[in-house]
Short mmCIF file of C-alpha atoms in Angstrom, two decimals:
data_model
loop_
_atom_site.label_atom_id
_atom_site.label_comp_id
_atom_site.label_asym_id
_atom_site.label_seq_id
_atom_site.Cartn_x
_atom_site.Cartn_y
_atom_site.Cartn_z
CA UNK A 255 11.04 -49.40 97.27
CA UNK A 256 10.29 -52.99 96.27
CA UNK A 257 10.61 -53.85 92.61
CA UNK A 258 7.08 -53.99 91.10
CA UNK A 259 5.42 -56.70 89.05
CA UNK A 260 6.15 -55.99 85.40
CA UNK A 261 4.76 -58.88 83.34
CA UNK A 262 1.49 -60.84 83.66
CA UNK A 263 -0.15 -63.84 82.04
CA UNK A 264 -3.30 -65.78 82.91
CA UNK A 265 -4.41 -69.28 82.00
CA UNK A 266 -7.54 -70.81 83.43
CA UNK A 267 -7.63 -70.12 87.15
CA UNK A 268 -3.86 -69.47 87.46
CA UNK A 269 -2.14 -66.09 87.33
CA UNK A 270 1.55 -65.91 86.42
CA UNK A 271 3.27 -62.72 87.53
CA UNK A 272 6.90 -61.78 86.85
CA UNK A 273 8.50 -59.51 89.42
CA UNK A 274 12.07 -58.74 88.51
CA UNK A 275 13.91 -62.05 88.49
CA UNK A 276 11.06 -64.08 90.02
CA UNK A 277 7.91 -65.71 88.63
CA UNK A 278 5.05 -66.02 91.12
CA UNK A 279 1.90 -68.05 90.59
CA UNK A 280 -1.44 -67.16 92.20
CA UNK A 281 -4.96 -68.50 92.30
CA UNK A 282 -7.24 -66.12 90.38
CA UNK A 283 -10.44 -66.81 92.37
CA UNK A 284 -9.01 -65.77 95.75
CA UNK A 285 -5.53 -64.32 94.98
CA UNK A 286 -3.72 -66.91 97.13
CA UNK A 287 0.00 -67.35 96.46
CA UNK A 288 0.92 -70.79 95.11
CA UNK A 289 4.61 -71.00 94.21
CA UNK A 290 7.71 -69.01 93.19
CA UNK A 291 10.51 -69.61 90.69
CA UNK A 292 13.68 -67.54 91.04
CA UNK A 293 16.29 -66.77 88.37
CA UNK A 294 19.54 -68.61 89.29
CA UNK A 295 21.57 -65.39 89.03
CA UNK A 296 19.34 -63.33 91.32
CA UNK A 297 21.21 -64.23 94.52
CA UNK A 298 24.53 -63.35 92.85
CA UNK A 299 23.14 -59.97 91.86
CA UNK A 300 21.80 -59.26 95.34
CA UNK A 301 25.11 -60.23 96.98
CA UNK A 302 27.17 -58.12 94.57
CA UNK A 303 24.79 -55.17 94.99
CA UNK A 304 25.10 -55.24 98.78
CA UNK A 305 28.90 -55.41 98.62
CA UNK A 306 29.10 -52.57 96.11
CA UNK A 307 26.74 -50.32 98.10
CA UNK A 308 28.40 -46.87 98.27
CA UNK A 309 26.85 -46.25 101.69
CA UNK A 310 28.46 -49.39 103.07
CA UNK A 311 31.85 -48.40 101.67
CA UNK A 312 31.55 -44.95 103.17
CA UNK A 313 30.75 -46.42 106.58
CA UNK A 314 33.78 -48.70 106.49
CA UNK A 315 36.17 -46.02 105.25
CA UNK A 316 35.52 -42.34 105.92
CA UNK A 317 36.19 -39.53 103.49
CA UNK A 318 39.49 -38.61 105.08
CA UNK A 319 40.70 -42.21 105.12
CA UNK A 320 39.74 -42.56 101.46
CA UNK A 321 41.94 -39.60 100.55
CA UNK A 322 44.86 -41.03 102.58
CA UNK A 323 44.36 -44.43 100.97
CA UNK A 324 44.47 -42.88 97.50
CA UNK A 325 47.69 -41.06 98.42
CA UNK A 326 49.23 -44.25 99.77
CA UNK A 327 48.61 -46.00 96.44
CA UNK A 328 50.54 -43.31 94.52
CA UNK A 329 54.26 -43.88 93.69
CA UNK A 330 56.61 -42.47 96.36
CA UNK A 331 57.98 -38.98 95.83
CA UNK A 332 61.63 -38.50 94.93
CA UNK A 333 63.76 -38.29 98.12
CA UNK A 334 65.69 -35.07 98.59
CA UNK A 335 68.90 -34.56 100.53
CA UNK A 336 68.36 -32.58 103.73
CA UNK A 337 70.60 -31.29 106.53
CA UNK A 338 70.50 -32.47 110.13
CA UNK A 339 68.63 -29.32 111.17
CA UNK A 340 66.05 -29.83 108.48
CA UNK A 341 65.72 -33.49 109.45
CA UNK A 342 65.18 -32.74 113.14
CA UNK A 343 62.83 -29.91 112.25
CA UNK A 344 60.65 -32.11 110.06
CA UNK A 345 60.70 -35.21 112.28
CA UNK A 346 57.26 -34.64 113.68
CA UNK A 347 55.84 -33.96 110.23
CA UNK A 348 57.41 -37.12 108.84
CA UNK A 349 56.09 -39.18 111.74
CA UNK A 350 52.64 -37.79 111.10
CA UNK A 351 52.89 -38.55 107.42
CA UNK A 352 54.18 -42.04 108.18
CA UNK A 353 51.35 -42.72 110.56
CA UNK A 354 48.88 -41.54 107.90
CA UNK A 355 50.44 -43.84 105.33
CA UNK A 356 50.26 -46.77 107.75
CA UNK A 357 46.70 -45.96 108.58
CA UNK A 358 45.94 -45.55 104.86
CA UNK A 359 47.54 -48.89 104.09
CA UNK A 360 45.56 -50.63 106.81
CA UNK A 361 42.29 -49.09 105.61
CA UNK A 362 43.03 -49.01 101.90
CA UNK A 363 39.92 -48.38 99.82
CA UNK A 364 38.83 -51.63 98.16
CA UNK A 365 38.54 -51.85 94.42
CA UNK A 366 34.97 -51.40 93.08
CA UNK A 367 33.09 -54.68 92.86
CA UNK A 368 31.43 -55.16 89.46
CA UNK A 369 27.68 -55.60 89.82
CA UNK A 370 26.07 -58.00 87.29
CA UNK A 371 23.00 -57.00 85.34
CA UNK A 372 19.74 -57.33 87.26
CA UNK A 373 17.83 -60.48 86.20
CA UNK A 374 14.40 -59.42 84.93
CA UNK A 375 11.71 -61.59 83.30
CA UNK A 376 10.01 -59.57 80.53
CA UNK A 377 7.82 -62.08 78.64
CA UNK A 378 5.43 -64.86 79.67
CA UNK A 379 3.38 -67.22 77.51
CA UNK A 380 1.74 -70.63 77.90
CA UNK A 381 0.76 -73.44 75.60
CA UNK A 382 -2.90 -73.70 74.62
CA UNK A 383 -3.53 -76.41 77.22
CA UNK A 384 -1.47 -74.65 79.92
CA UNK A 385 0.88 -77.61 80.33
CA UNK A 386 4.00 -75.47 79.74
CA UNK A 387 5.10 -71.92 80.50
CA UNK A 388 7.66 -70.04 78.42
CA UNK A 389 9.50 -67.05 79.92
CA UNK A 390 12.12 -64.61 78.64
CA UNK A 391 14.75 -62.95 80.83
CA UNK A 392 16.19 -59.74 79.43
CA UNK A 393 19.77 -59.39 80.69
CA UNK A 394 20.95 -62.80 79.45
CA UNK A 395 18.58 -63.07 76.41
CA UNK A 396 17.42 -66.46 77.70
CA UNK A 397 14.27 -68.42 76.90
CA UNK A 398 13.13 -70.61 79.79
CA UNK A 399 10.67 -73.50 79.45
CA UNK A 400 8.75 -74.88 82.45
CA UNK A 401 6.31 -77.71 82.80
CA UNK A 402 3.09 -76.66 84.55
CA UNK A 403 0.86 -79.05 86.48
CA UNK A 404 -2.21 -76.89 85.84
CA UNK A 405 -2.38 -75.69 89.45
CA UNK A 406 0.48 -73.20 89.58
CA UNK A 407 3.46 -75.49 90.24
CA UNK A 408 6.38 -74.97 87.82
CA UNK A 409 9.31 -77.27 86.99
CA UNK A 410 12.21 -75.85 84.96
CA UNK A 411 12.98 -77.90 81.85
CA UNK A 412 15.43 -75.92 79.71
CA UNK A 413 17.25 -72.66 79.10
CA UNK A 414 18.26 -71.38 75.66
CA UNK A 415 20.30 -68.25 74.94
CA UNK A 416 19.19 -66.28 71.88
CA UNK A 417 21.65 -64.28 69.74
CA UNK A 418 19.56 -61.10 70.21
CA UNK A 419 17.26 -60.01 73.01
CA UNK A 420 13.70 -61.34 72.47
CA UNK A 421 10.94 -58.75 72.38
CA UNK A 422 7.90 -61.02 72.11
CA UNK A 423 7.24 -64.75 72.44
CA UNK A 424 4.28 -67.04 71.73
CA UNK A 425 3.72 -70.80 71.66
CA UNK A 426 1.99 -72.28 68.62
CA UNK A 427 -0.60 -75.06 68.63
CA UNK A 428 1.97 -77.51 67.27
CA UNK A 429 4.27 -76.96 70.29
CA UNK A 430 6.76 -74.57 68.72
CA UNK A 431 8.12 -71.44 70.36
CA UNK A 432 7.83 -68.44 68.03
CA UNK A 433 10.08 -65.64 69.21
CA UNK A 434 10.66 -62.15 67.80
CA UNK A 435 13.74 -60.14 68.72
CA UNK A 436 14.77 -56.51 68.75
CA UNK A 437 16.99 -57.07 65.72
CA UNK A 438 13.86 -57.65 63.59
CA UNK A 439 13.98 -61.44 63.17
CA UNK A 440 11.44 -64.13 64.05
CA UNK A 441 12.64 -67.64 64.95
CA UNK A 442 10.92 -70.97 65.58
CA UNK A 443 12.23 -73.66 67.90
CA UNK A 444 10.76 -76.81 69.44
CA UNK A 445 9.14 -76.40 72.82
CA UNK A 446 11.04 -79.34 74.26
CA UNK A 447 14.77 -79.01 73.73
CA UNK A 448 16.46 -82.04 72.22
CA UNK A 449 19.06 -83.65 74.52
CA UNK A 450 21.31 -84.30 71.53
CA UNK A 451 23.98 -81.76 70.60
CA UNK A 452 22.71 -79.59 67.78
CA UNK A 453 24.96 -79.08 64.74
CA UNK A 454 23.92 -76.24 62.44
CA UNK A 455 23.57 -77.20 58.78
CA UNK A 456 26.63 -76.47 56.65
CA UNK A 457 26.43 -74.69 53.34
CA UNK A 458 27.45 -76.91 50.40
CA UNK A 459 30.86 -76.25 48.93
CA UNK A 460 30.92 -74.11 45.82
CA UNK A 461 31.25 -76.02 42.55
CA UNK A 462 33.08 -73.16 40.85
CA UNK A 463 36.50 -74.45 41.86
CA UNK A 464 38.06 -73.15 38.68
CA UNK A 465 38.07 -69.62 40.07
CA UNK A 466 41.59 -68.80 41.16
CA UNK A 467 41.91 -67.86 44.83
CA UNK A 468 43.91 -64.81 45.77
CA UNK A 469 46.99 -65.87 47.75
CA UNK A 470 46.73 -65.01 51.43
CA UNK A 471 49.30 -62.39 52.40
CA UNK A 472 50.66 -61.43 55.79
CA UNK A 473 48.27 -59.04 57.60
CA UNK A 474 49.51 -55.50 57.98
CA UNK A 475 47.99 -55.16 61.47
CA UNK A 476 49.69 -56.40 64.62
CA UNK A 477 48.70 -56.86 68.26
CA UNK A 478 50.29 -53.48 68.90
CA UNK A 479 47.97 -51.68 66.48
CA UNK A 480 44.73 -53.58 67.13
CA UNK A 481 42.90 -52.98 70.40
CA UNK A 482 39.21 -53.91 70.17
CA UNK A 483 38.05 -57.42 70.96
CA UNK A 484 36.46 -57.95 67.56
CA UNK A 485 39.50 -56.77 65.62
CA UNK A 486 41.82 -58.94 67.74
CA UNK A 487 39.66 -61.97 66.91
CA UNK A 488 39.80 -61.13 63.21
CA UNK A 489 43.58 -60.73 63.38
CA UNK A 490 43.94 -64.10 65.13
CA UNK A 491 41.86 -65.74 62.39
CA UNK A 492 44.08 -64.20 59.70
CA UNK A 493 47.19 -65.47 61.45
CA UNK A 494 45.75 -69.00 61.69
CA UNK A 495 44.94 -68.87 57.99
CA UNK A 496 48.51 -67.78 57.27
CA UNK A 497 49.87 -70.74 59.27
CA UNK A 498 47.51 -73.17 57.49
CA UNK A 499 47.07 -71.82 53.94
CA UNK A 500 45.61 -75.10 52.66
CA UNK A 501 42.76 -75.10 55.21
CA UNK A 502 39.46 -74.04 53.66
CA UNK A 503 37.58 -71.21 55.33
CA UNK A 504 34.44 -73.38 55.17
CA UNK A 505 36.07 -75.64 57.77
CA UNK A 506 35.89 -72.85 60.32
CA UNK A 507 32.76 -73.37 62.40
CA UNK A 508 30.60 -70.31 62.83
CA UNK A 509 29.60 -69.87 66.46
CA UNK A 510 25.89 -69.57 67.17
CA UNK A 511 23.07 -71.06 69.25
CA UNK A 512 23.71 -74.72 70.05
CA UNK A 513 20.02 -75.68 69.83
CA UNK A 514 17.64 -76.26 66.97
CA UNK A 515 16.19 -73.01 65.63
CA UNK A 516 14.83 -71.80 62.29
CA UNK A 517 14.71 -68.25 60.96
CA UNK A 518 11.15 -67.62 59.75
CA UNK A 519 11.06 -63.98 58.67
CA UNK A 520 12.66 -60.61 59.28
CA UNK A 521 11.92 -56.90 59.44
CA UNK A 522 14.34 -54.07 58.83
CA UNK A 523 13.30 -52.49 62.14
CA UNK A 524 12.90 -53.47 65.79
CA UNK A 525 9.97 -55.83 66.35
CA UNK A 526 7.54 -54.72 69.03
CA UNK A 527 4.70 -57.28 69.06
CA UNK A 528 3.86 -60.76 67.75
CA UNK A 529 0.57 -62.61 67.34
CA UNK A 530 -0.29 -66.11 66.11
CA UNK A 531 -3.74 -66.17 64.47
CA UNK A 532 -6.00 -68.38 62.40
CA UNK A 533 -8.63 -67.43 59.83
CA UNK A 534 -12.06 -68.99 59.36
CA UNK A 535 -10.65 -71.62 56.99
CA UNK A 536 -8.11 -72.95 59.48
CA UNK A 537 -5.12 -71.28 57.82
CA UNK A 538 -2.54 -69.94 60.27
CA UNK A 539 -0.63 -66.68 60.15
CA UNK A 540 2.02 -64.69 62.01
CA UNK A 541 1.28 -61.00 62.60
CA UNK A 542 4.25 -58.82 63.49
CA UNK A 543 4.60 -55.10 64.18
CA UNK A 544 7.68 -52.91 64.28
CA UNK A 545 9.03 -49.52 65.17
CA UNK A 546 8.63 -48.34 61.56
CA UNK A 547 4.81 -48.18 61.78
CA UNK A 548 4.35 -51.49 59.91
CA UNK A 549 2.03 -54.39 60.66
CA UNK A 550 2.88 -57.42 58.52
CA UNK A 551 0.78 -60.54 58.03
CA UNK A 552 2.87 -63.60 57.07
CA UNK A 553 1.89 -67.19 56.49
CA UNK A 554 2.72 -69.73 59.14
CA UNK A 555 5.34 -72.47 58.93
CA UNK A 556 6.49 -73.78 56.47
CA UNK A 557 5.62 -70.72 54.34
CA UNK A 558 6.52 -68.00 56.81
CA UNK A 559 8.65 -66.30 54.14
CA UNK A 560 5.45 -65.56 52.17
CA UNK A 561 3.94 -62.17 53.02
CA UNK A 562 0.14 -62.34 52.98
CA UNK A 563 -0.33 -58.58 53.33
CA UNK A 564 0.18 -55.42 55.37
CA UNK A 565 -1.96 -53.22 57.61
CA UNK A 566 -0.61 -49.75 56.88
CA UNK A 567 -1.90 -46.55 58.44
CA UNK A 568 0.09 -45.86 61.61
CA UNK A 569 2.27 -42.76 61.54
CA UNK A 570 4.15 -43.65 64.73
CA UNK A 571 5.52 -46.88 66.16
CA UNK A 572 3.16 -49.80 66.83
CA UNK A 573 3.50 -50.78 70.49
CA UNK A 574 0.65 -53.27 71.06
CA UNK A 575 -1.82 -55.47 69.17
CA UNK A 576 -4.68 -57.78 70.09
CA UNK A 577 -7.07 -60.08 68.25
CA UNK A 578 -10.68 -59.71 69.30
CA UNK A 579 -11.86 -62.74 71.23
CA UNK A 580 -15.21 -64.34 70.62
CA UNK A 581 -15.22 -63.61 66.90
CA UNK A 582 -15.87 -66.72 64.80
CA UNK A 583 -13.18 -65.94 62.25
CA UNK A 584 -10.84 -63.78 64.39
CA UNK A 585 -10.55 -61.37 61.47
CA UNK A 586 -10.49 -58.20 63.60
CA UNK A 587 -7.27 -56.73 64.92
CA UNK A 588 -6.84 -53.69 67.18
CA UNK A 589 -3.48 -51.90 67.30
CA UNK A 590 -2.01 -48.89 69.05
CA UNK A 591 1.31 -47.27 69.87
CA UNK A 592 2.61 -43.75 69.49
CA UNK A 593 -0.40 -42.43 67.54
CA UNK A 594 -3.31 -40.55 69.07
CA UNK A 595 -5.76 -43.23 67.87
CA UNK A 596 -6.46 -46.93 68.17
CA UNK A 597 -6.86 -48.71 64.82
CA UNK A 598 -9.37 -51.47 64.04
CA UNK A 599 -8.36 -53.68 61.09
CA UNK A 600 -9.63 -56.49 58.96
CA UNK A 601 -6.19 -58.06 59.00
CA UNK A 602 -7.03 -60.71 56.41
CA UNK A 603 -7.71 -58.07 53.74
CA UNK A 604 -5.37 -55.45 55.24
CA UNK A 605 -8.29 -53.02 55.45
CA UNK A 606 -8.58 -50.24 58.02
CA UNK A 607 -12.13 -50.34 59.41
CA UNK A 608 -12.13 -47.50 61.94
CA UNK A 609 -10.03 -45.33 64.25
CA UNK A 610 -10.84 -44.16 67.77
CA UNK A 611 -9.06 -41.43 69.71
CA UNK A 612 -7.25 -42.59 72.83
CA UNK A 613 -5.69 -39.20 73.50
CA UNK A 614 -9.13 -37.74 74.37
CA UNK A 615 -9.80 -40.02 77.39
CA UNK A 616 -6.12 -39.79 78.39
CA UNK A 617 -6.47 -36.02 78.68
CA UNK A 618 -9.33 -36.53 81.13
CA UNK A 619 -6.84 -38.20 83.47
CA UNK A 620 -3.70 -36.22 82.59
CA UNK A 621 -4.72 -32.90 80.92
CA UNK A 622 -1.13 -31.90 80.11
CA UNK A 623 -0.45 -35.02 78.04
CA UNK A 624 0.57 -34.37 74.41
CA UNK A 625 2.16 -37.70 73.40
CA UNK A 626 0.93 -41.13 74.40
CA UNK A 627 2.55 -44.56 74.20
CA UNK A 628 0.12 -47.48 74.25
CA UNK A 629 2.01 -50.29 75.95
CA UNK A 630 -0.63 -53.04 76.17
CA UNK A 631 -3.98 -53.97 74.58
CA UNK A 632 -6.26 -56.83 75.68
CA UNK A 633 -9.68 -57.96 74.53
CA UNK A 634 -12.32 -59.76 76.55
CA UNK A 635 -15.86 -61.08 76.22
CA UNK A 636 -18.05 -59.88 79.07
CA UNK A 637 -20.83 -62.42 79.86
CA UNK A 638 -23.82 -60.06 79.91
CA UNK A 639 -27.43 -61.26 80.19
CA UNK A 640 -28.18 -60.06 76.66
CA UNK A 641 -25.21 -61.96 75.27
CA UNK A 642 -21.44 -61.72 75.27
CA UNK A 643 -20.10 -58.19 74.79
CA UNK A 644 -16.72 -57.53 73.18
CA UNK A 645 -14.57 -55.00 75.01
CA UNK A 646 -11.07 -53.59 74.56
CA UNK A 647 -8.83 -52.45 77.43
CA UNK A 648 -5.66 -50.40 76.97
CA UNK A 649 -2.93 -49.00 79.18
CA UNK A 650 -0.51 -46.21 78.30
CA UNK A 651 2.97 -45.79 79.68
CA UNK A 652 3.02 -43.44 82.67
CA UNK A 653 -0.79 -42.86 82.77
CA UNK A 654 -2.54 -44.07 85.95
CA UNK A 655 -5.68 -45.51 84.36
CA UNK A 656 -7.16 -48.31 82.26
CA UNK A 657 -9.09 -47.17 79.17
CA UNK A 658 -11.93 -49.32 77.86
CA UNK A 659 -14.25 -49.44 74.85
CA UNK A 660 -17.04 -51.67 73.58
CA UNK A 661 -16.99 -52.93 70.00
CA UNK A 662 -20.27 -53.30 68.13
CA UNK A 663 -21.01 -54.98 64.82
CA UNK A 664 -20.21 -51.76 62.96
CA UNK A 665 -16.52 -52.37 63.87
CA UNK A 666 -16.26 -49.06 65.75
CA UNK A 667 -14.98 -48.72 69.32
CA UNK A 668 -17.62 -46.83 71.32
CA UNK A 669 -18.68 -46.20 74.94
CA UNK A 670 -15.23 -45.19 76.21
CA UNK A 671 -14.62 -45.75 79.90
CA UNK A 672 -11.85 -44.93 82.39
CA UNK A 673 -10.82 -47.02 85.40
CA UNK A 674 -8.63 -44.92 87.71
CA UNK A 675 -5.61 -46.64 89.26
CA UNK A 676 -3.51 -45.83 92.36
CA UNK A 677 -0.29 -46.25 90.35
CA UNK A 678 1.15 -46.41 86.86
CA UNK A 679 0.31 -49.68 85.03
CA UNK A 680 3.20 -51.77 83.72
CA UNK A 681 1.16 -54.68 82.35
CA UNK A 682 -2.40 -55.92 82.14
CA UNK A 683 -4.07 -59.27 81.49
CA UNK A 684 -7.67 -60.44 81.21
CA UNK A 685 -9.56 -63.52 82.34
CA UNK A 686 -13.18 -64.49 81.64
CA UNK A 687 -15.47 -67.25 82.84
CA UNK A 688 -19.07 -68.11 82.09
CA UNK A 689 -20.28 -65.73 84.80
CA UNK A 690 -17.71 -62.95 85.21
CA UNK A 691 -14.69 -61.17 83.78
CA UNK A 692 -11.50 -59.90 85.44
CA UNK A 693 -8.61 -57.61 84.64
CA UNK A 694 -5.28 -58.15 86.37
CA UNK A 695 -2.99 -55.13 86.50
CA UNK A 696 0.63 -54.71 87.61
CA UNK A 697 1.34 -51.28 89.09
CA UNK A 698 4.37 -49.13 89.73
CA UNK A 699 3.75 -46.96 92.79
CA UNK A 700 6.26 -44.06 92.53
CA UNK A 701 8.12 -43.16 95.71
CA UNK A 702 6.73 -39.62 95.71
CA UNK A 703 3.09 -40.69 95.29
CA UNK A 704 0.47 -40.24 97.99
CA UNK A 705 -0.21 -43.99 98.04
CA UNK A 706 3.36 -44.75 99.12
CA UNK A 707 4.34 -48.28 100.03
CA UNK A 708 0.91 -49.20 101.41
CA UNK A 709 -0.51 -50.13 97.98
CA UNK A 710 0.30 -53.53 96.54
CA UNK A 711 1.87 -53.80 93.11
CA UNK A 712 -0.60 -56.42 91.84
CA UNK A 713 -4.42 -56.16 91.72
CA UNK A 714 -7.28 -58.31 90.44
CA UNK A 715 -10.22 -56.19 89.26
CA UNK A 716 -13.61 -57.90 89.07
CA UNK A 717 -15.57 -56.12 86.35
CA UNK A 718 -19.17 -54.98 86.10
CA UNK A 719 -21.18 -53.11 83.45
CA UNK A 720 -22.28 -49.53 84.12
CA UNK A 721 -24.26 -47.84 81.34
CA UNK A 722 -22.68 -50.14 78.78
CA UNK A 723 -19.15 -49.45 80.01
CA UNK A 724 -16.75 -51.66 81.93
CA UNK A 725 -16.60 -50.60 85.57
CA UNK A 726 -15.07 -51.84 88.82
CA UNK A 727 -17.06 -54.28 90.92
CA UNK A 728 -14.34 -55.23 93.43
CA UNK A 729 -10.55 -54.83 93.63
CA UNK A 730 -8.45 -57.49 95.33
CA UNK A 731 -4.80 -56.64 96.10
CA UNK A 732 -2.48 -59.64 95.75
CA UNK A 733 0.31 -60.58 98.13
CA UNK A 734 1.00 -60.30 101.84
CA UNK A 735 3.67 -58.82 104.10
CA UNK A 736 5.66 -62.06 104.23
CA UNK A 737 5.85 -62.24 100.42
CA UNK A 738 6.70 -58.54 100.13
CA UNK A 739 9.58 -58.92 102.58
CA UNK A 740 11.31 -61.44 100.30
CA UNK A 741 11.25 -59.17 97.23
CA UNK A 742 14.32 -57.31 96.01
CA UNK A 743 14.68 -53.58 96.44
CA UNK A 744 15.00 -51.22 93.49
CA UNK A 745 15.62 -47.50 93.17
CA UNK A 746 13.05 -45.35 91.40
CA UNK A 747 15.53 -44.60 88.61
CA UNK A 748 16.19 -48.33 88.10
CA UNK A 749 12.47 -49.08 87.78
CA UNK A 750 12.06 -46.42 85.10
CA UNK A 751 15.11 -47.63 83.21
CA UNK A 752 13.94 -51.24 83.25
CA UNK A 753 10.22 -50.90 82.59
CA UNK A 754 9.55 -47.55 80.89
CA UNK A 755 10.78 -48.45 77.41
CA UNK A 756 7.81 -47.91 75.08
CA UNK A 757 8.06 -44.13 74.67
CA UNK A 758 11.71 -44.60 73.69
CA UNK A 759 10.47 -46.22 70.47
CA UNK A 760 9.32 -42.83 69.22
CA UNK A 761 11.65 -41.44 66.59
CA UNK A 762 13.17 -38.07 67.32
CA UNK A 763 13.31 -35.29 64.70
CA UNK A 764 16.61 -34.95 62.91
CA UNK A 765 18.90 -32.22 64.22
CA UNK A 766 18.15 -28.92 62.55
CA UNK A 767 14.68 -29.98 61.38
CA UNK A 768 11.86 -27.50 61.50
CA UNK A 769 9.35 -27.76 64.32
CA UNK A 770 6.73 -30.31 63.41
CA UNK A 771 8.87 -31.84 60.69
CA UNK A 772 9.31 -35.58 61.17
CA UNK A 773 12.49 -37.44 60.45
CA UNK A 774 12.12 -39.62 57.36
#
């Protein structure tokens, strides 16, 4: 099967879609393909994968030849003294064995070729004016910055390697990249990388020089007793210190990112989502969520270390958040994750306004479902004749549907709707104009599904209103046979490993715990 689209972003009339190690751009009005950017390591991965294909190895060297080749690589057996009769008797056997060894040597099984990690783009974001696109690739923890001409053409500007894998990225109004990682930290860095070599600031030397330093003694460990890479590095540092006892440890440069970056805030758990918001007074904030059921509201730079408040109420991980569009003060936040409900918050006051069950409509599509994992939430303003209507759309990992609600002034999500899909959604994005609204969805079509390979992985859904609920007007599949032919192949197991990661955030009960008891 072809690797599916896994990450989407829209700006104006342009759709950005990440598909493995490629970023495609499309025209939203008609779905026409515009341009493609490819990760520089994608060709290396494809070449190594084809060379390491077990089927290809088996065709070049059969099972019997593989066994002979393995025997030929073993050390020779100890020669025993034999009589002339024994020698003549075993001549044919020795000739056979010799011919096998020669044949094994000629067709010796090659050593396994290491296959590099598959390049996959997992995050996309644009500046407010759409002049730049920021992308994150997972395997190398890289942040890529592109200039965008406004019509879908991308030009790569820079690549920066983060110390930990980014989990969410946004671009602020003052042209700073705000990135959260799976270690729980949030960093800020300039959108345009400085061409000058960055030198991290050094800590000032301690003024308490009167404290006697303990003399450095010879380390007890040796290269014969230390085996791991980290311990060998520590041992080498100790030996250098022993050779230069007068050299201060502050002179040793700590390795880290060689570009300008600032640590803004941190959680004690894996970060799952990040939002940049502004209240009615023009004050800016950073909203972050984590695996430990927390939603934190922090002030923006330069006071990001100041915690404005929390939105507490989730009992499972928070997997997705969205700010409701069209609201004058943007004070409403909707969140979801591993709980059975969606939560509506006044994030400025940290007040829970309402909850709405998402498990109930999920059971209409998949009756056997007991746990859900909300992977994406989007809000949109539908341009109805009576005025703009605020709607919420959600997708859940592994559930072949989009779930929608309308939000009224009472801050309660009502009029639930279900849009059936021919595959399992991996990402969703929204786009609205003065006359219509669209949802763009990236689908994974499992190999054993009835749809098979005939259904495209990317669809644009033009929306309509049916009895107050969002409904499908038209569906436009994106892509053509020529574009599909250039995409990389992926096994079903690889797709699930790469893109089905939200449910893994759920904490498992401790071993020996009673049924229903949750690990603390």
